[in-house]
Amino acid sequence: MTSYKELGLVNSREMFDKAMKGKYAIPAYNFNNMEQMQAIIQACVETKSPVILQVSKGARDYANINLLRNMARGAGEYAKELGCAIPIVLHLDHGDSFETCKECIDNGFSSVMIDGSHLPYEENVALTRKVVEYAHAHDVTVEGELGVLAGIEDAVSHEVSHYTKPEEVVDFVSRTGVDSLAISIGTSHGANKFKPENCTRDAQGHLVPPPLRFDILEEIEKQLPNFPIVLHGSSSVPQKYVEMIGQYGGKLKDSIGIPEDQLRKAASSAVCKINIDSDGRLAMTAIIRKVLSEKPGEFDPRKYLGPAREELKKMYMYKNQNVLGSAGHA
Ligand code: G3H
Ligand code: 13P
Ligand code: ZN
């Protein structure tokens, strides 16, 4: 058993408290390897932002839980070395069972998500409650979910979304004891969040997706005043990366994300945590394709992963400063 406290990490309680009062959102960036982790820490140190390092089940299978845990320990030491001891949470993204959550808690995670959103309501309550009891006994915070996002998370793909029902949130939170609640208001996972035929066009001809359901968010805030809300599926899918990927031999179809002004609006509400994974994948892929295409003789991974890391860092800094508003709040 390794407590996250031994690793120099924190749980999300105080972070969310401050984010709620300060009207900004904590970035929850997914990572699977060293370069992604370095970029996240460098960006958050330079912008003096708290951060949630997020690990999916897929990431655990890919990278190994022991290595990830020790990378998170290293992240804290690295941040100090870079000049700012930012608060760092190590979070399990989309935990699928009590056993997965327990294993992460026993291995130094300071926060876990139990995603029972696809289960019948009462089963979601029972599973989430069980995780909360174990987690709170170890001072680990828990995120639950109500409502279903469309898109792909790990191997599970949902064709259609079901918005969160505001009339369920008080019952769910009080019976489970969760510390934060992920909701469904129109975001979705992956790089294809909207179909072009469901979008309109702005004056420049860019596709504009339908707005998020802020009316549902407001109703949830009325039901649960000052309770931390989480938005998954919040990549913006920057078109410059989509275009770069296309320019250098890739093929992405109908890649449309959440407009930044929608995320800014969400961050200034009760939304305290915003999950971003796909944008990091797009930025890395775009730069790696560009470098390998422009320098076909290059075979040193540092020569393409290094520039990809630099681009990622710039992108995360931009998000902290201009979208989530977390810069300066470490
Ligand atoms: O919500 C899903 C995340 O983007 C994680 O994706 O399971 O492919 O690592 P992954
Ligand atoms: P994106 O696919 O929009 O980056 O969402 C990531 C996410 O919700 C991770 O849990
Ligand atoms: Zn998610």
PDB file of C-alpha atoms in Angstrom, residues 80-292:
ATOM      1  CA  LYS A  80       9.998  21.972  -7.611  1.00  0.00           C
ATOM      2  CA  GLU A  81      13.198  21.760  -9.611  1.00  0.00           C
ATOM      3  CA  LEU A  82      11.566  23.953 -12.283  1.00  0.00           C
ATOM      4  CA  GLY A  83      10.811  26.531  -9.611  1.00  0.00           C
ATOM      5  CA  CYS A  84       7.190  26.100  -8.445  1.00  0.00           C
ATOM      6  CA  ALA A  85       5.766  23.354  -6.223  1.00  0.00           C
ATOM      7  CA  ILE A  86       2.346  23.299  -7.935  1.00  0.00           C
ATOM      8  CA  PRO A  87      -0.348  21.088  -6.367  1.00  0.00           C
ATOM      9  CA  ILE A  88      -0.625  17.803  -8.322  1.00  0.00           C
ATOM     10  CA  VAL A  89      -3.451  15.248  -8.214  1.00  0.00           C
ATOM     11  CA  LEU A  90      -2.976  11.758  -9.670  1.00  0.00           C
ATOM     12  CA  HIS A  91      -6.431  10.748 -10.897  1.00  0.00           C
ATOM     13  CA  LEU A  92      -7.906   7.539 -12.320  1.00  0.00           C
ATOM     14  CA  ASP A  93     -10.001   8.467 -15.359  1.00  0.00           C
ATOM     15  CA  HIS A  94     -13.134   6.373 -16.057  1.00  0.00           C
ATOM     16  CA  GLY A  95     -12.600   3.706 -13.389  1.00  0.00           C
ATOM     17  CA  ASP A  96     -14.774   0.781 -14.447  1.00  0.00           C
ATOM     18  CA  SER A  97     -15.035  -1.258 -11.234  1.00  0.00           C
ATOM     19  CA  PHE A  98     -14.492  -1.183  -7.480  1.00  0.00           C
ATOM     20  CA  GLU A  99     -11.387  -3.370  -7.952  1.00  0.00           C
ATOM     21  CA  THR A 100      -9.772  -0.958 -10.442  1.00  0.00           C
ATOM     22  CA  CYS A 101     -10.411   1.989  -8.115  1.00  0.00           C
ATOM     23  CA  LYS A 102      -9.074   0.094  -5.074  1.00  0.00           C
ATOM     24  CA  GLU A 103      -5.950  -0.931  -6.946  1.00  0.00           C
ATOM     25  CA  CYS A 104      -5.278   2.702  -7.874  1.00  0.00           C
ATOM     26  CA  ILE A 105      -5.943   3.965  -4.341  1.00  0.00           C
ATOM     27  CA  ASP A 106      -3.577   1.290  -2.980  1.00  0.00           C
ATOM     28  CA  ASN A 107      -0.981   2.397  -5.531  1.00  0.00           C
ATOM     29  CA  GLY A 108      -0.774   6.089  -4.705  1.00  0.00           C
ATOM     30  CA  PHE A 109      -3.620   7.695  -6.671  1.00  0.00           C
ATOM     31  CA  SER A 110      -5.099  10.663  -4.808  1.00  0.00           C
ATOM     32  CA  SER A 111      -8.383  10.767  -6.720  1.00  0.00           C
ATOM     33  CA  VAL A 112     -10.469   8.249  -8.653  1.00  0.00           C
ATOM     34  CA  MET A 113     -13.428   8.358 -10.985  1.00  0.00           C
ATOM     35  CA  ILE A 114     -15.929   5.537 -10.783  1.00  0.00           C
ATOM     36  CA  ASP A 115     -17.882   5.656 -13.999  1.00  0.00           C
ATOM     37  CA  GLY A 116     -21.176   3.881 -13.460  1.00  0.00           C
ATOM     38  CA  SER A 117     -22.960   6.186 -15.892  1.00  0.00           C
ATOM     39  CA  HIS A 118     -23.885   3.331 -18.238  1.00  0.00           C
ATOM     40  CA  LEU A 119     -25.473   1.310 -15.400  1.00  0.00           C
ATOM     41  CA  PRO A 120     -29.096   1.449 -14.239  1.00  0.00           C
ATOM     42  CA  TYR A 121     -29.404   4.316 -11.708  1.00  0.00           C
ATOM     43  CA  GLU A 122     -29.587   2.197  -8.536  1.00  0.00           C
ATOM     44  CA  GLU A 123     -26.565   0.126  -9.601  1.00  0.00           C
ATOM     45  CA  ASN A 124     -24.604   3.310 -10.294  1.00  0.00           C
ATOM     46  CA  VAL A 125     -25.495   4.553  -6.777  1.00  0.00           C
ATOM     47  CA  ALA A 126     -24.474   1.276  -5.099  1.00  0.00           C
ATOM     48  CA  LEU A 127     -21.153   0.933  -6.964  1.00  0.00           C
ATOM     49  CA  THR A 128     -20.236   4.587  -6.456  1.00  0.00           C
ATOM     50  CA  ARG A 129     -21.108   4.411  -2.737  1.00  0.00           C
ATOM     51  CA  LYS A 130     -18.829   1.365  -2.325  1.00  0.00           C
ATOM     52  CA  VAL A 131     -15.901   3.177  -3.970  1.00  0.00           C
ATOM     53  CA  VAL A 132     -16.499   6.326  -1.880  1.00  0.00           C
ATOM     54  CA  GLU A 133     -16.414   4.321   1.381  1.00  0.00           C
ATOM     55  CA  TYR A 134     -13.041   2.803   0.527  1.00  0.00           C
ATOM     56  CA  ALA A 135     -11.603   5.992  -0.943  1.00  0.00           C
ATOM     57  CA  HIS A 136     -12.626   8.268   1.916  1.00  0.00           C
ATOM     58  CA  ALA A 137     -11.100   5.853   4.432  1.00  0.00           C
ATOM     59  CA  HIS A 138      -7.815   6.708   2.658  1.00  0.00           C
ATOM     60  CA  ASP A 139      -8.574  10.432   2.211  1.00  0.00           C
ATOM     61  CA  VAL A 140      -8.863   9.945  -1.561  1.00  0.00           C
ATOM     62  CA  THR A 141     -11.495  11.983  -3.440  1.00  0.00           C
ATOM     63  CA  VAL A 142     -14.061  10.436  -5.807  1.00  0.00           C
ATOM     64  CA  GLU A 143     -15.731  11.628  -9.016  1.00  0.00           C
ATOM     65  CA  GLY A 144     -19.009   9.983 -10.037  1.00  0.00           C
ATOM     66  CA  GLU A 145     -20.966  10.404 -13.260  1.00  0.00           C
ATOM     67  CA  LEU A 146     -24.622  10.842 -14.160  1.00  0.00           C
ATOM     68  CA  GLY A 147     -25.704  10.982 -17.788  1.00  0.00           C
ATOM     69  CA  VAL A 148     -23.974   9.399 -20.771  1.00  0.00           C
ATOM     70  CA  LEU A 149     -21.572  11.108 -23.184  1.00  0.00           C
ATOM     71  CA  ALA A 150     -21.517  10.024 -26.805  1.00  0.00           C
ATOM     72  CA  GLY A 151     -18.155   8.938 -28.212  1.00  0.00           C
ATOM     73  CA  ILE A 152     -15.398   6.553 -27.292  1.00  0.00           C
ATOM     74  CA  GLU A 153     -13.902   6.029 -23.852  1.00  0.00           C
ATOM     75  CA  ASP A 154     -11.484   3.126 -23.647  1.00  0.00           C
ATOM     76  CA  ALA A 155     -13.115   0.264 -25.512  1.00  0.00           C
ATOM     77  CA  VAL A 156     -16.644   1.456 -24.767  1.00  0.00           C
ATOM     78  CA  SER A 157     -18.403   3.413 -27.469  1.00  0.00           C
ATOM     79  CA  HIS A 158     -21.744   5.131 -26.971  1.00  0.00           C
ATOM     80  CA  GLU A 159     -23.650   6.070 -30.097  1.00  0.00           C
ATOM     81  CA  VAL A 160     -25.970   8.524 -28.406  1.00  0.00           C
ATOM     82  CA  SER A 161     -25.697  10.743 -25.386  1.00  0.00           C
ATOM     83  CA  HIS A 162     -28.192  11.064 -22.550  1.00  0.00           C
ATOM     84  CA  TYR A 163     -28.101  14.410 -20.825  1.00  0.00           C
ATOM     85  CA  THR A 164     -27.819  14.398 -17.056  1.00  0.00           C
ATOM     86  CA  LYS A 165     -31.227  14.650 -15.397  1.00  0.00           C
ATOM     87  CA  PRO A 166     -31.080  17.540 -12.895  1.00  0.00           C
ATOM     88  CA  GLU A 167     -33.797  15.890 -10.805  1.00  0.00           C
ATOM     89  CA  GLU A 168     -31.409  12.992 -10.003  1.00  0.00           C
ATOM     90  CA  VAL A 169     -28.313  14.895  -8.872  1.00  0.00           C
ATOM     91  CA  VAL A 170     -29.211  15.661  -5.232  1.00  0.00           C
ATOM     92  CA  ASP A 171     -30.243  12.071  -4.554  1.00  0.00           C
ATOM     93  CA  PHE A 172     -27.102  10.725  -6.256  1.00  0.00           C
ATOM     94  CA  VAL A 173     -24.657  13.015  -4.474  1.00  0.00           C
ATOM     95  CA  SER A 174     -26.226  12.615  -1.040  1.00  0.00           C
ATOM     96  CA  ARG A 175     -26.527   8.830  -1.252  1.00  0.00           C
ATOM     97  CA  THR A 176     -23.068   8.203  -2.694  1.00  0.00           C
ATOM     98  CA  GLY A 177     -21.022  10.888  -0.919  1.00  0.00           C
ATOM     99  CA  VAL A 178     -19.033  11.722  -4.086  1.00  0.00           C
ATOM    100  CA  ASP A 179     -16.754  14.765  -4.011  1.00  0.00           C
ATOM    101  CA  SER A 180     -17.501  15.832  -7.593  1.00  0.00           C
ATOM    102  CA  LEU A 181     -19.939  14.945 -10.346  1.00  0.00           C
ATOM    103  CA  ALA A 182     -19.286  14.510 -14.075  1.00  0.00           C
ATOM    104  CA  ILE A 183     -22.289  15.529 -16.147  1.00  0.00           C
ATOM    105  CA  SER A 184     -23.441  15.236 -19.748  1.00  0.00           C
ATOM    106  CA  ILE A 185     -24.478  18.527 -21.388  1.00  0.00           C
ATOM    107  CA  GLY A 186     -23.375  17.989 -24.986  1.00  0.00           C
ATOM    108  CA  THR A 187     -19.638  17.304 -24.825  1.00  0.00           C
ATOM    109  CA  SER A 188     -18.331  13.942 -26.011  1.00  0.00           C
ATOM    110  CA  HIS A 189     -15.071  12.004 -26.195  1.00  0.00           C
ATOM    111  CA  GLY A 190     -12.680  11.934 -29.134  1.00  0.00           C
ATOM    112  CA  ALA A 191     -12.064  14.243 -32.100  1.00  0.00           C
ATOM    113  CA  ASN A 192     -15.470  13.828 -33.798  1.00  0.00           C
ATOM    114  CA  LYS A 193     -17.799  15.492 -31.355  1.00  0.00           C
ATOM    115  CA  PHE A 194     -20.357  16.802 -33.838  1.00  0.00           C
ATOM    116  CA  LYS A 195     -21.587  15.898 -37.293  1.00  0.00           C
ATOM    117  CA  PRO A 196     -21.075  18.727 -39.846  1.00  0.00           C
ATOM    118  CA  GLU A 197     -24.765  18.517 -40.784  1.00  0.00           C
ATOM    119  CA  ASN A 198     -25.655  19.482 -37.202  1.00  0.00           C
ATOM    120  CA  CYS A 199     -23.406  22.578 -37.295  1.00  0.00           C
ATOM    121  CA  THR A 200     -23.942  26.064 -38.718  1.00  0.00           C
ATOM    122  CA  ARG A 201     -21.279  28.242 -40.389  1.00  0.00           C
ATOM    123  CA  ASP A 202     -19.867  31.542 -39.155  1.00  0.00           C
ATOM    124  CA  ALA A 203     -18.995  34.542 -41.375  1.00  0.00           C
ATOM    125  CA  GLN A 204     -15.602  32.996 -42.226  1.00  0.00           C
ATOM    126  CA  GLY A 205     -17.240  29.720 -43.216  1.00  0.00           C
ATOM    127  CA  HIS A 206     -16.000  27.805 -40.138  1.00  0.00           C
ATOM    128  CA  LEU A 207     -18.294  25.146 -38.719  1.00  0.00           C
ATOM    129  CA  VAL A 208     -20.003  26.180 -35.466  1.00  0.00           C
ATOM    130  CA  PRO A 209     -21.375  23.280 -33.413  1.00  0.00           C
ATOM    131  CA  PRO A 210     -24.607  23.497 -31.419  1.00  0.00           C
ATOM    132  CA  PRO A 211     -24.026  25.125 -28.001  1.00  0.00           C
ATOM    133  CA  LEU A 212     -23.639  23.086 -24.834  1.00  0.00           C
ATOM    134  CA  ARG A 213     -26.778  22.736 -22.719  1.00  0.00           C
ATOM    135  CA  PHE A 214     -26.016  25.477 -20.209  1.00  0.00           C
ATOM    136  CA  ASP A 215     -29.666  25.403 -19.174  1.00  0.00           C
ATOM    137  CA  ILE A 216     -29.111  21.894 -17.772  1.00  0.00           C
ATOM    138  CA  LEU A 217     -25.886  22.998 -16.054  1.00  0.00           C
ATOM    139  CA  GLU A 218     -27.713  25.940 -14.458  1.00  0.00           C
ATOM    140  CA  GLU A 219     -30.477  23.676 -13.205  1.00  0.00           C
ATOM    141  CA  ILE A 220     -27.868  21.315 -11.725  1.00  0.00           C
ATOM    142  CA  GLU A 221     -26.157  24.279 -10.020  1.00  0.00           C
ATOM    143  CA  LYS A 222     -29.494  25.289  -8.509  1.00  0.00           C
ATOM    144  CA  GLN A 223     -30.017  21.792  -7.162  1.00  0.00           C
ATOM    145  CA  LEU A 224     -26.424  21.457  -5.892  1.00  0.00           C
ATOM    146  CA  PRO A 225     -25.150  24.907  -4.929  1.00  0.00           C
ATOM    147  CA  ASN A 226     -21.331  25.178  -4.812  1.00  0.00           C
ATOM    148  CA  PHE A 227     -20.795  21.528  -5.695  1.00  0.00           C
ATOM    149  CA  PRO A 228     -17.839  20.718  -8.011  1.00  0.00           C
ATOM    150  CA  ILE A 229     -18.977  19.711 -11.497  1.00  0.00           C
ATOM    151  CA  VAL A 230     -16.730  17.961 -14.054  1.00  0.00           C
ATOM    152  CA  LEU A 231     -16.819  18.207 -17.840  1.00  0.00           C
ATOM    153  CA  HIS A 232     -15.428  15.291 -19.836  1.00  0.00           C
ATOM    154  CA  GLY A 233     -14.902  15.348 -23.579  1.00  0.00           C
ATOM    155  CA  SER A 234     -13.708  18.958 -23.578  1.00  0.00           C
ATOM    156  CA  SER A 235     -11.071  19.042 -26.287  1.00  0.00           C
ATOM    157  CA  SER A 236     -11.431  21.928 -28.732  1.00  0.00           C
ATOM    158  CA  VAL A 237      -9.907  19.970 -31.635  1.00  0.00           C
ATOM    159  CA  PRO A 238      -7.783  22.897 -32.918  1.00  0.00           C
ATOM    160  CA  GLN A 239      -8.162  23.007 -36.703  1.00  0.00           C
ATOM    161  CA  LYS A 240      -4.489  23.933 -37.145  1.00  0.00           C
ATOM    162  CA  TYR A 241      -3.528  20.437 -35.916  1.00  0.00           C
ATOM    163  CA  VAL A 242      -6.214  18.738 -37.987  1.00  0.00           C
ATOM    164  CA  GLU A 243      -4.928  20.600 -41.067  1.00  0.00           C
ATOM    165  CA  MET A 244      -1.277  19.827 -40.274  1.00  0.00           C
ATOM    166  CA  ILE A 245      -2.085  16.141 -39.891  1.00  0.00           C
ATOM    167  CA  GLY A 246      -3.824  16.233 -43.292  1.00  0.00           C
ATOM    168  CA  GLN A 247      -0.971  18.168 -44.888  1.00  0.00           C
ATOM    169  CA  TYR A 248       1.589  15.559 -43.806  1.00  0.00           C
ATOM    170  CA  GLY A 249      -0.167  12.392 -44.887  1.00  0.00           C
ATOM    171  CA  GLY A 250      -2.776  11.818 -42.171  1.00  0.00           C
ATOM    172  CA  LYS A 251      -6.501  11.532 -42.691  1.00  0.00           C
ATOM    173  CA  LEU A 252      -8.988  12.734 -40.098  1.00  0.00           C
ATOM    174  CA  LYS A 253     -12.645  13.015 -40.970  1.00  0.00           C
ATOM    175  CA  ASP A 254     -15.099  15.595 -39.637  1.00  0.00           C
ATOM    176  CA  SER A 255     -12.989  16.575 -36.639  1.00  0.00           C
ATOM    177  CA  ILE A 256     -14.963  19.099 -34.628  1.00  0.00           C
ATOM    178  CA  GLY A 257     -14.436  20.056 -30.967  1.00  0.00           C
ATOM    179  CA  ILE A 258     -15.939  22.241 -28.247  1.00  0.00           C
ATOM    180  CA  PRO A 259     -15.455  25.963 -29.004  1.00  0.00           C
ATOM    181  CA  GLU A 260     -13.202  27.704 -26.509  1.00  0.00           C
ATOM    182  CA  ASP A 261     -15.785  30.338 -25.561  1.00  0.00           C
ATOM    183  CA  GLN A 262     -18.113  27.547 -24.407  1.00  0.00           C
ATOM    184  CA  LEU A 263     -15.371  26.117 -22.210  1.00  0.00           C
ATOM    185  CA  ARG A 264     -14.551  29.572 -20.806  1.00  0.00           C
ATOM    186  CA  LYS A 265     -18.179  30.006 -19.868  1.00  0.00           C
ATOM    187  CA  ALA A 266     -18.260  26.556 -18.238  1.00  0.00           C
ATOM    188  CA  ALA A 267     -15.019  27.226 -16.325  1.00  0.00           C
ATOM    189  CA  SER A 268     -16.518  30.334 -14.738  1.00  0.00           C
ATOM    190  CA  SER A 269     -19.482  28.315 -13.425  1.00  0.00           C
ATOM    191  CA  ALA A 270     -19.546  25.368 -10.988  1.00  0.00           C
ATOM    192  CA  VAL A 271     -17.434  23.376 -13.463  1.00  0.00           C
ATOM    193  CA  CYS A 272     -14.191  22.878 -11.510  1.00  0.00           C
ATOM    194  CA  LYS A 273     -12.463  20.214 -13.645  1.00  0.00           C
ATOM    195  CA  ILE A 274     -12.184  20.093 -17.439  1.00  0.00           C
ATOM    196  CA  ASN A 275     -10.889  16.903 -19.088  1.00  0.00           C
ATOM    197  CA  ILE A 276      -8.657  17.189 -22.140  1.00  0.00           C
ATOM    198  CA  ASP A 277      -6.994  14.265 -23.875  1.00  0.00           C
ATOM    199  CA  SER A 278      -7.676  14.367 -27.630  1.00  0.00           C
ATOM    200  CA  ASP A 279      -6.109  17.806 -28.155  1.00  0.00           C
ATOM    201  CA  GLY A 280      -2.819  16.491 -26.768  1.00  0.00           C
ATOM    202  CA  ARG A 281      -2.984  13.531 -29.137  1.00  0.00           C
ATOM    203  CA  LEU A 282      -3.667  15.818 -32.090  1.00  0.00           C
ATOM    204  CA  ALA A 283      -0.832  18.246 -31.259  1.00  0.00           C
ATOM    205  CA  MET A 284       1.692  15.425 -30.850  1.00  0.00           C
ATOM    206  CA  THR A 285       0.615  13.630 -34.002  1.00  0.00           C
ATOM    207  CA  ALA A 286       0.685  16.823 -36.084  1.00  0.00           C
ATOM    208  CA  ILE A 287       4.241  17.712 -35.064  1.00  0.00           C
ATOM    209  CA  ILE A 288       5.594  14.170 -35.344  1.00  0.00           C
ATOM    210  CA  ARG A 289       4.132  13.855 -38.851  1.00  0.00           C
ATOM    211  CA  LYS A 290       5.601  17.211 -39.851  1.00  0.00           C
ATOM    212  CA  VAL A 291       9.106  16.439 -38.566  1.00  0.00           C
ATOM    213  CA  LEU A 292       9.225  12.960 -40.083  1.00  0.00           C
TER     214      LEU A 292
END
